[in-house]
Every structure is written in structure tokens, then in C-alpha cells.
């Protein structure tokens, strides 16, 4: 089994190198697909350096694939670019900061490897260790997940999670359009419509606040709510 780990990156020079080493350390064969969404803080130069070095010569488990956006287009657009480069057996969506721990990959992969699931979401609300802060983000997440569930008839606890893992054979059947944070409700709606077998598993979560670089705002919550309606009602 080969993993395709898709990492959208935008201005994460402080955290991204450490995250990349954590991904590399997970003991699976992996192609690490990095999509830089026109970073301006040195992240792009760091990625170009890795690309020019050919990734990690001598590392038998990890290969590097890079795509560079020439303008900032949003997380959804970066993920769509990354999905066009997938050649592995299972796709793992990974954020570029340190909020999500790649050590959870075995837990995320287990239902797929056992043949029980086509899609696995890592939930921050199923009992694993997580940082407790930012109540209104938590409340908005639960509300948006509930609205999404109403339309998809799933009983997810964390639709907005970064950790979305699915069989790569599904990628050609996903016609995705979202540019920003509408990606999460869109891919959930598309996968549900394909009658995929969904599982959720608990994951650890080390959330940041705005002083530490968190980017999502209440405006993105409105985008997500509209995207739930758009991709479940108007754009099927």
C-alpha cells in the first residue's frame, strides 16, 4: 500500500518543516504532495529547496511531489491541485501546521485496510486528547456538521476535520469546485452521494489560536454554510 499525502501550504514557514518530518517518520510508503498556495513568508523558498534537492535522496519510503500556485487561490484550490497528482492507493489530507498529528495515520487507515471503509474521517470530538480552547469555534463546527449531516444523512461528529482519508480510486469520480474552506462540505457531499462507506475514528488535536497563526475566521464559517447548501441542494 502506498499513501498519497496531500499537504496544502500557505505561509507556514515556522511549522511546516517540523510537520514534514513527522509525516516522513510514519512507517508507510508515501508520496508527499506539497502544494504551495503562493506563500510569501519563506515557505515557498523552503519547498523549492527540497524540490531542487530531489526530495530526500536515499529515503526509500518517501518521495516528494511539488506544485506551486502563482497566486493565492485558497485551501480548496490547493487540495484540488494536489489530488490531480495522486498516484498512490490511499489519499490522506494533511494540514501544514502542527494541529494534527501524523502519528494518528495507523488509526485512520485501519478501517480501510480491514476492508470496512472507503472513507475515514478523524474526529476531534470522540475522546482522544485535544487542546480545550476557542469555544465559539467548537460551537460553529458542531453546528455546521449538524447541518451537513441533515443533507448527507451521515452522523459525523466532525465534518470540518482536516483528516479525510479515502481510497484513491475515488479521486476520478470527484468533480470538486471549491476554492477555499468550502472544500470540506463539498467533498463530504460528493463522497456521500457516491454511497461510500464512512467511518470516524478519534484523533488527537493541538489547536492553535490566532496569535499562533490560525487563519480561519467567522467569514469562512459563512462560506462553509453556503457550501453545504450549494453542494447538497443546488450543485448536485
mmCIF file of C-alpha atoms in Angstrom:
data_model
loop_
_atom_site.group_PDB
_atom_site.id
_atom_site.type_symbol
_atom_site.label_atom_id
_atom_site.label_comp_id
_atom_site.label_asym_id
_atom_site.label_seq_id
_atom_site.Cartn_x
_atom_site.Cartn_y
_atom_site.Cartn_z
ATOM 1 C CA UNK A 1 0.000 0.000 0.000
ATOM 2 C CA UNK A 2 1.209 3.464 -0.936
ATOM 3 C CA UNK A 3 -0.127 6.631 0.672
ATOM 4 C CA UNK A 4 -0.613 9.901 -1.178
ATOM 5 C CA UNK A 5 -0.350 12.593 1.494
ATOM 6 C CA UNK A 6 -1.692 15.874 0.105
ATOM 7 C CA UNK A 7 -0.488 18.967 2.001
ATOM 8 C CA UNK A 8 -1.773 22.441 1.054
ATOM 9 C CA UNK A 9 0.624 25.101 2.351
ATOM 10 C CA UNK A 10 0.269 28.847 2.827
ATOM 11 C CA UNK A 11 2.674 30.884 4.986
ATOM 12 C CA UNK A 12 3.694 28.107 7.406
ATOM 13 C CA UNK A 13 7.480 28.556 7.404
ATOM 14 C CA UNK A 14 7.705 28.129 11.188
ATOM 15 C CA UNK A 15 5.720 24.891 11.466
ATOM 16 C CA UNK A 16 5.895 23.228 8.051
ATOM 17 C CA UNK A 17 9.439 21.747 8.239
ATOM 18 C CA UNK A 18 8.630 20.033 11.535
ATOM 19 C CA UNK A 19 5.306 18.763 10.213
ATOM 20 C CA UNK A 20 7.039 17.395 7.140
ATOM 21 C CA UNK A 21 9.472 15.413 9.296
ATOM 22 C CA UNK A 22 6.555 13.991 11.291
ATOM 23 C CA UNK A 23 4.874 12.851 8.071
ATOM 24 C CA UNK A 24 8.096 11.283 6.809
ATOM 25 C CA UNK A 25 8.517 9.381 10.090
ATOM 26 C CA UNK A 26 5.246 7.455 9.685
ATOM 27 C CA UNK A 27 6.327 3.958 8.552
ATOM 28 C CA UNK A 28 4.387 3.637 5.293
ATOM 29 C CA UNK A 29 5.473 4.072 1.701
ATOM 30 C CA UNK A 30 4.338 7.599 0.808
ATOM 31 C CA UNK A 31 4.321 10.199 -1.904
ATOM 32 C CA UNK A 32 4.192 13.559 -0.144
ATOM 33 C CA UNK A 33 2.385 16.018 -2.401
ATOM 34 C CA UNK A 34 3.044 19.624 -1.353
ATOM 35 C CA UNK A 35 1.007 22.422 -2.945
ATOM 36 C CA UNK A 36 2.219 25.911 -2.071
ATOM 37 C CA UNK A 37 -0.581 28.456 -2.426
ATOM 38 C CA UNK A 38 1.734 31.412 -3.180
ATOM 39 C CA UNK A 39 3.338 31.760 0.261
ATOM 40 C CA UNK A 40 5.207 34.987 0.993
ATOM 41 C CA UNK A 41 6.955 34.168 4.305
ATOM 42 C CA UNK A 42 9.784 31.925 3.048
ATOM 43 C CA UNK A 43 7.750 28.718 2.888
ATOM 44 C CA UNK A 44 7.936 28.732 -0.909
ATOM 45 C CA UNK A 45 11.734 29.073 -0.890
ATOM 46 C CA UNK A 46 11.992 26.172 1.568
ATOM 47 C CA UNK A 47 9.809 23.984 -0.674
ATOM 48 C CA UNK A 48 11.799 24.937 -3.767
ATOM 49 C CA UNK A 49 14.981 23.940 -1.946
ATOM 50 C CA UNK A 50 13.527 20.499 -1.221
ATOM 51 C CA UNK A 51 12.404 20.192 -4.829
ATOM 52 C CA UNK A 52 15.834 21.116 -6.192
ATOM 53 C CA UNK A 53 17.430 18.567 -3.866
ATOM 54 C CA UNK A 54 15.156 15.885 -5.303
ATOM 55 C CA UNK A 55 13.263 15.367 -2.066
ATOM 56 C CA UNK A 56 15.119 13.058 0.294
ATOM 57 C CA UNK A 57 17.735 11.035 -1.604
ATOM 58 C CA UNK A 58 18.222 7.611 -0.086
ATOM 59 C CA UNK A 59 14.880 7.639 1.716
ATOM 60 C CA UNK A 60 13.169 4.507 0.461
ATOM 61 C CA UNK A 61 9.748 5.275 1.961
ATOM 62 C CA UNK A 62 9.127 8.873 0.922
ATOM 63 C CA UNK A 63 9.036 10.679 -2.400
ATOM 64 C CA UNK A 64 8.259 14.370 -2.911
ATOM 65 C CA UNK A 65 5.948 15.954 -5.474
ATOM 66 C CA UNK A 66 5.536 19.735 -5.595
ATOM 67 C CA UNK A 67 3.057 22.141 -7.193
ATOM 68 C CA UNK A 68 3.373 25.933 -6.897
ATOM 69 C CA UNK A 69 0.402 28.251 -7.343
ATOM 70 C CA UNK A 70 1.323 31.576 -8.937
ATOM 71 C CA UNK A 71 -1.360 33.401 -6.966
ATOM 72 C CA UNK A 72 -3.142 32.715 -3.698
ATOM 73 C CA UNK A 73 -6.263 30.732 -4.576
ATOM 74 C CA UNK A 74 -7.317 29.138 -1.277
ATOM 75 C CA UNK A 75 -7.058 25.827 0.546
ATOM 76 C CA UNK A 76 -9.700 24.097 -1.570
ATOM 77 C CA UNK A 77 -7.925 25.052 -4.785
ATOM 78 C CA UNK A 78 -4.610 23.781 -3.398
ATOM 79 C CA UNK A 79 -6.191 20.460 -2.459
ATOM 80 C CA UNK A 80 -7.775 20.115 -5.892
ATOM 81 C CA UNK A 81 -4.352 20.671 -7.462
ATOM 82 C CA UNK A 82 -2.836 18.076 -5.139
ATOM 83 C CA UNK A 83 -5.468 15.476 -5.982
ATOM 84 C CA UNK A 84 -4.540 15.688 -9.669
ATOM 85 C CA UNK A 85 -1.053 14.423 -8.716
ATOM 86 C CA UNK A 86 -2.160 11.382 -6.704
ATOM 87 C CA UNK A 87 -0.735 8.015 -7.768
ATOM 88 C CA UNK A 88 -0.988 6.038 -4.517
ATOM 89 C CA UNK A 89 -3.628 3.682 -3.148
ATOM 90 C CA UNK A 90 -4.999 5.794 -0.282
ATOM 91 C CA UNK A 91 -5.230 9.605 -0.030
ATOM 92 C CA UNK A 92 -4.538 11.404 3.252
ATOM 93 C CA UNK A 93 -5.348 15.134 3.543
ATOM 94 C CA UNK A 94 -2.842 16.777 5.896
ATOM 95 C CA UNK A 95 -2.648 20.382 7.123
ATOM 96 C CA UNK A 96 0.768 22.062 7.052
ATOM 97 C CA UNK A 97 0.784 23.201 10.689
ATOM 98 C CA UNK A 98 1.137 21.108 13.851
ATOM 99 C CA UNK A 99 -2.532 20.929 14.883
ATOM 100 C CA UNK A 100 -2.928 17.371 13.556
ATOM 101 C CA UNK A 101 -0.511 14.572 14.427
ATOM 102 C CA UNK A 102 0.644 12.191 11.640
ATOM 103 C CA UNK A 103 1.161 9.565 14.348
ATOM 104 C CA UNK A 104 -2.610 9.033 14.002
ATOM 105 C CA UNK A 105 -2.218 7.624 10.456
ATOM 106 C CA UNK A 106 -2.394 3.949 11.570
ATOM 107 C CA UNK A 107 -5.698 4.642 13.365
ATOM 108 C CA UNK A 108 -7.077 6.466 10.328
ATOM 109 C CA UNK A 109 -6.022 3.732 7.908
ATOM 110 C CA UNK A 110 -7.216 0.747 9.941
ATOM 111 C CA UNK A 111 -10.871 0.671 8.713
ATOM 112 C CA UNK A 112 -9.740 0.942 5.076
ATOM 113 C CA UNK A 113 -7.056 -1.729 5.423
ATOM 114 C CA UNK A 114 -9.609 -4.019 7.080
ATOM 115 C CA UNK A 115 -11.895 -3.610 4.049
ATOM 116 C CA UNK A 116 -14.686 -1.988 6.068
ATOM 117 C CA UNK A 117 -14.449 1.613 4.840
ATOM 118 C CA UNK A 118 -13.960 3.673 1.707
ATOM 119 C CA UNK A 119 -13.635 6.947 3.631
ATOM 120 C CA UNK A 120 -12.363 7.663 7.142
ATOM 121 C CA UNK A 121 -12.667 10.993 8.960
ATOM 122 C CA UNK A 122 -10.566 11.733 12.017
ATOM 123 C CA UNK A 123 -12.804 13.279 14.664
ATOM 124 C CA UNK A 124 -11.529 15.714 17.284
ATOM 125 C CA UNK A 125 -14.622 15.038 19.395
ATOM 126 C CA UNK A 126 -14.517 11.281 20.041
ATOM 127 C CA UNK A 127 -12.414 11.279 23.174
ATOM 128 C CA UNK A 128 -8.757 11.497 22.122
ATOM 129 C CA UNK A 129 -6.503 14.156 23.745
ATOM 130 C CA UNK A 130 -7.137 17.648 22.436
ATOM 131 C CA UNK A 131 -6.481 21.216 23.433
ATOM 132 C CA UNK A 132 -9.549 22.798 25.064
ATOM 133 C CA UNK A 133 -9.999 26.391 23.918
ATOM 134 C CA UNK A 134 -11.917 28.655 21.486
ATOM 135 C CA UNK A 135 -15.464 27.676 22.452
ATOM 136 C CA UNK A 136 -17.123 29.536 19.575
ATOM 137 C CA UNK A 137 -15.038 27.663 17.008
ATOM 138 C CA UNK A 138 -16.158 24.423 18.652
ATOM 139 C CA UNK A 139 -19.811 25.525 18.638
ATOM 140 C CA UNK A 140 -19.669 26.645 14.996
ATOM 141 C CA UNK A 141 -18.039 23.364 13.995
ATOM 142 C CA UNK A 142 -20.740 21.288 15.665
ATOM 143 C CA UNK A 143 -23.488 23.414 14.084
ATOM 144 C CA UNK A 144 -22.006 23.159 10.584
ATOM 145 C CA UNK A 145 -21.503 19.407 10.996
ATOM 146 C CA UNK A 146 -25.141 19.047 12.055
ATOM 147 C CA UNK A 147 -26.399 20.993 9.019
ATOM 148 C CA UNK A 148 -24.182 18.913 6.721
ATOM 149 C CA UNK A 149 -25.488 15.694 8.290
ATOM 150 C CA UNK A 150 -29.089 16.772 7.656
ATOM 151 C CA UNK A 151 -28.393 16.792 3.926
ATOM 152 C CA UNK A 152 -25.960 13.861 3.626
ATOM 153 C CA UNK A 153 -27.781 11.567 6.084
ATOM 154 C CA UNK A 154 -24.465 10.812 7.766
ATOM 155 C CA UNK A 155 -23.932 11.014 11.528
ATOM 156 C CA UNK A 156 -20.480 12.575 11.535
ATOM 157 C CA UNK A 157 -19.254 14.376 14.633
ATOM 158 C CA UNK A 158 -16.562 16.431 12.826
ATOM 159 C CA UNK A 159 -17.227 17.255 9.177
ATOM 160 C CA UNK A 160 -14.691 20.108 9.312
ATOM 161 C CA UNK A 161 -11.754 17.907 10.316
ATOM 162 C CA UNK A 162 -8.550 18.142 8.321
ATOM 163 C CA UNK A 163 -8.050 14.376 8.412
ATOM 164 C CA UNK A 164 -10.009 12.982 5.500
ATOM 165 C CA UNK A 165 -8.667 9.644 4.261
ATOM 166 C CA UNK A 166 -10.120 7.784 1.289
ATOM 167 C CA UNK A 167 -9.386 5.213 -1.373
ATOM 168 C CA UNK A 168 -7.526 6.837 -4.273
ATOM 169 C CA UNK A 169 -9.777 5.076 -6.778
ATOM 170 C CA UNK A 170 -12.488 7.578 -5.782
ATOM 171 C CA UNK A 171 -10.497 10.609 -6.972
ATOM 172 C CA UNK A 172 -11.531 10.448 -10.671
ATOM 173 C CA UNK A 173 -15.185 10.431 -9.577
ATOM 174 C CA UNK A 174 -14.849 13.634 -7.518
ATOM 175 C CA UNK A 175 -15.626 16.744 -9.553
ATOM 176 C CA UNK A 176 -14.610 19.368 -6.977
ATOM 177 C CA UNK A 177 -15.036 23.121 -7.372
ATOM 178 C CA UNK A 178 -14.317 24.781 -4.011
ATOM 179 C CA UNK A 179 -11.537 27.349 -3.778
ATOM 180 C CA UNK A 180 -11.384 27.937 -0.020
ATOM 181 C CA UNK A 181 -12.833 26.281 3.082
ATOM 182 C CA UNK A 182 -15.880 25.085 1.190
ATOM 183 C CA UNK A 183 -13.765 22.024 0.334
ATOM 184 C CA UNK A 184 -14.826 20.149 3.498
ATOM 185 C CA UNK A 185 -18.603 20.242 2.986
ATOM 186 C CA UNK A 186 -18.184 19.752 -0.755
ATOM 187 C CA UNK A 187 -16.075 16.597 -0.586
ATOM 188 C CA UNK A 188 -18.328 15.250 2.178
ATOM 189 C CA UNK A 189 -21.389 15.785 -0.019
ATOM 190 C CA UNK A 190 -19.701 14.269 -3.085
ATOM 191 C CA UNK A 191 -18.477 11.178 -1.214
ATOM 192 C CA UNK A 192 -21.850 10.662 0.469
ATOM 193 C CA UNK A 193 -23.565 10.837 -2.908
ATOM 194 C CA UNK A 194 -21.237 8.102 -4.165
ATOM 195 C CA UNK A 195 -22.613 5.875 -1.363
ATOM 196 C CA UNK A 196 -19.168 5.465 0.165
ATOM 197 C CA UNK A 197 -18.784 3.599 3.433
ATOM 198 C CA UNK A 198 -17.812 6.214 6.038
ATOM 199 C CA UNK A 199 -16.021 5.615 9.317
ATOM 200 C CA UNK A 200 -14.922 8.042 12.006
ATOM 201 C CA UNK A 201 -12.025 7.444 14.382
ATOM 202 C CA UNK A 202 -10.736 9.540 17.307
ATOM 203 C CA UNK A 203 -7.650 11.678 16.701
ATOM 204 C CA UNK A 204 -5.573 13.961 18.892
ATOM 205 C CA UNK A 205 -5.765 17.697 18.245
ATOM 206 C CA UNK A 206 -3.419 20.505 19.216
ATOM 207 C CA UNK A 207 -5.345 23.587 18.116
ATOM 208 C CA UNK A 208 -3.735 26.972 17.607
ATOM 209 C CA UNK A 209 -5.157 30.391 18.423
ATOM 210 C CA UNK A 210 -4.818 33.481 16.240
ATOM 211 C CA UNK A 211 -1.630 34.612 17.975
ATOM 212 C CA UNK A 212 -0.098 31.274 16.935
ATOM 213 C CA UNK A 213 -1.123 31.646 13.298
ATOM 214 C CA UNK A 214 -4.656 30.249 12.994
ATOM 215 C CA UNK A 215 -6.233 31.558 9.787
ATOM 216 C CA UNK A 216 -9.894 30.518 9.685
ATOM 217 C CA UNK A 217 -12.427 33.218 10.729
ATOM 218 C CA UNK A 218 -16.189 33.639 11.141
ATOM 219 C CA UNK A 219 -16.359 34.717 7.498
ATOM 220 C CA UNK A 220 -15.129 31.272 6.490
ATOM 221 C CA UNK A 221 -17.939 29.788 8.575
ATOM 222 C CA UNK A 222 -20.428 31.616 6.368
ATOM 223 C CA UNK A 223 -18.661 30.237 3.288
ATOM 224 C CA UNK A 224 -18.922 26.724 4.725
ATOM 225 C CA UNK A 225 -22.652 27.125 5.462
ATOM 226 C CA UNK A 226 -23.304 28.341 1.923
ATOM 227 C CA UNK A 227 -21.199 25.472 0.551
ATOM 228 C CA UNK A 228 -23.284 22.926 2.450
ATOM 229 C CA UNK A 229 -26.400 24.287 0.750
ATOM 230 C CA UNK A 230 -24.695 24.713 -2.610
ATOM 231 C CA UNK A 231 -23.271 21.209 -2.935
ATOM 232 C CA UNK A 232 -26.188 19.343 -1.386
ATOM 233 C CA UNK A 233 -29.063 21.252 -2.989
ATOM 234 C CA UNK A 234 -28.058 23.448 -5.935
ATOM 235 C CA UNK A 235 -24.985 21.768 -7.408
ATOM 236 C CA UNK A 236 -25.538 18.030 -7.270
#
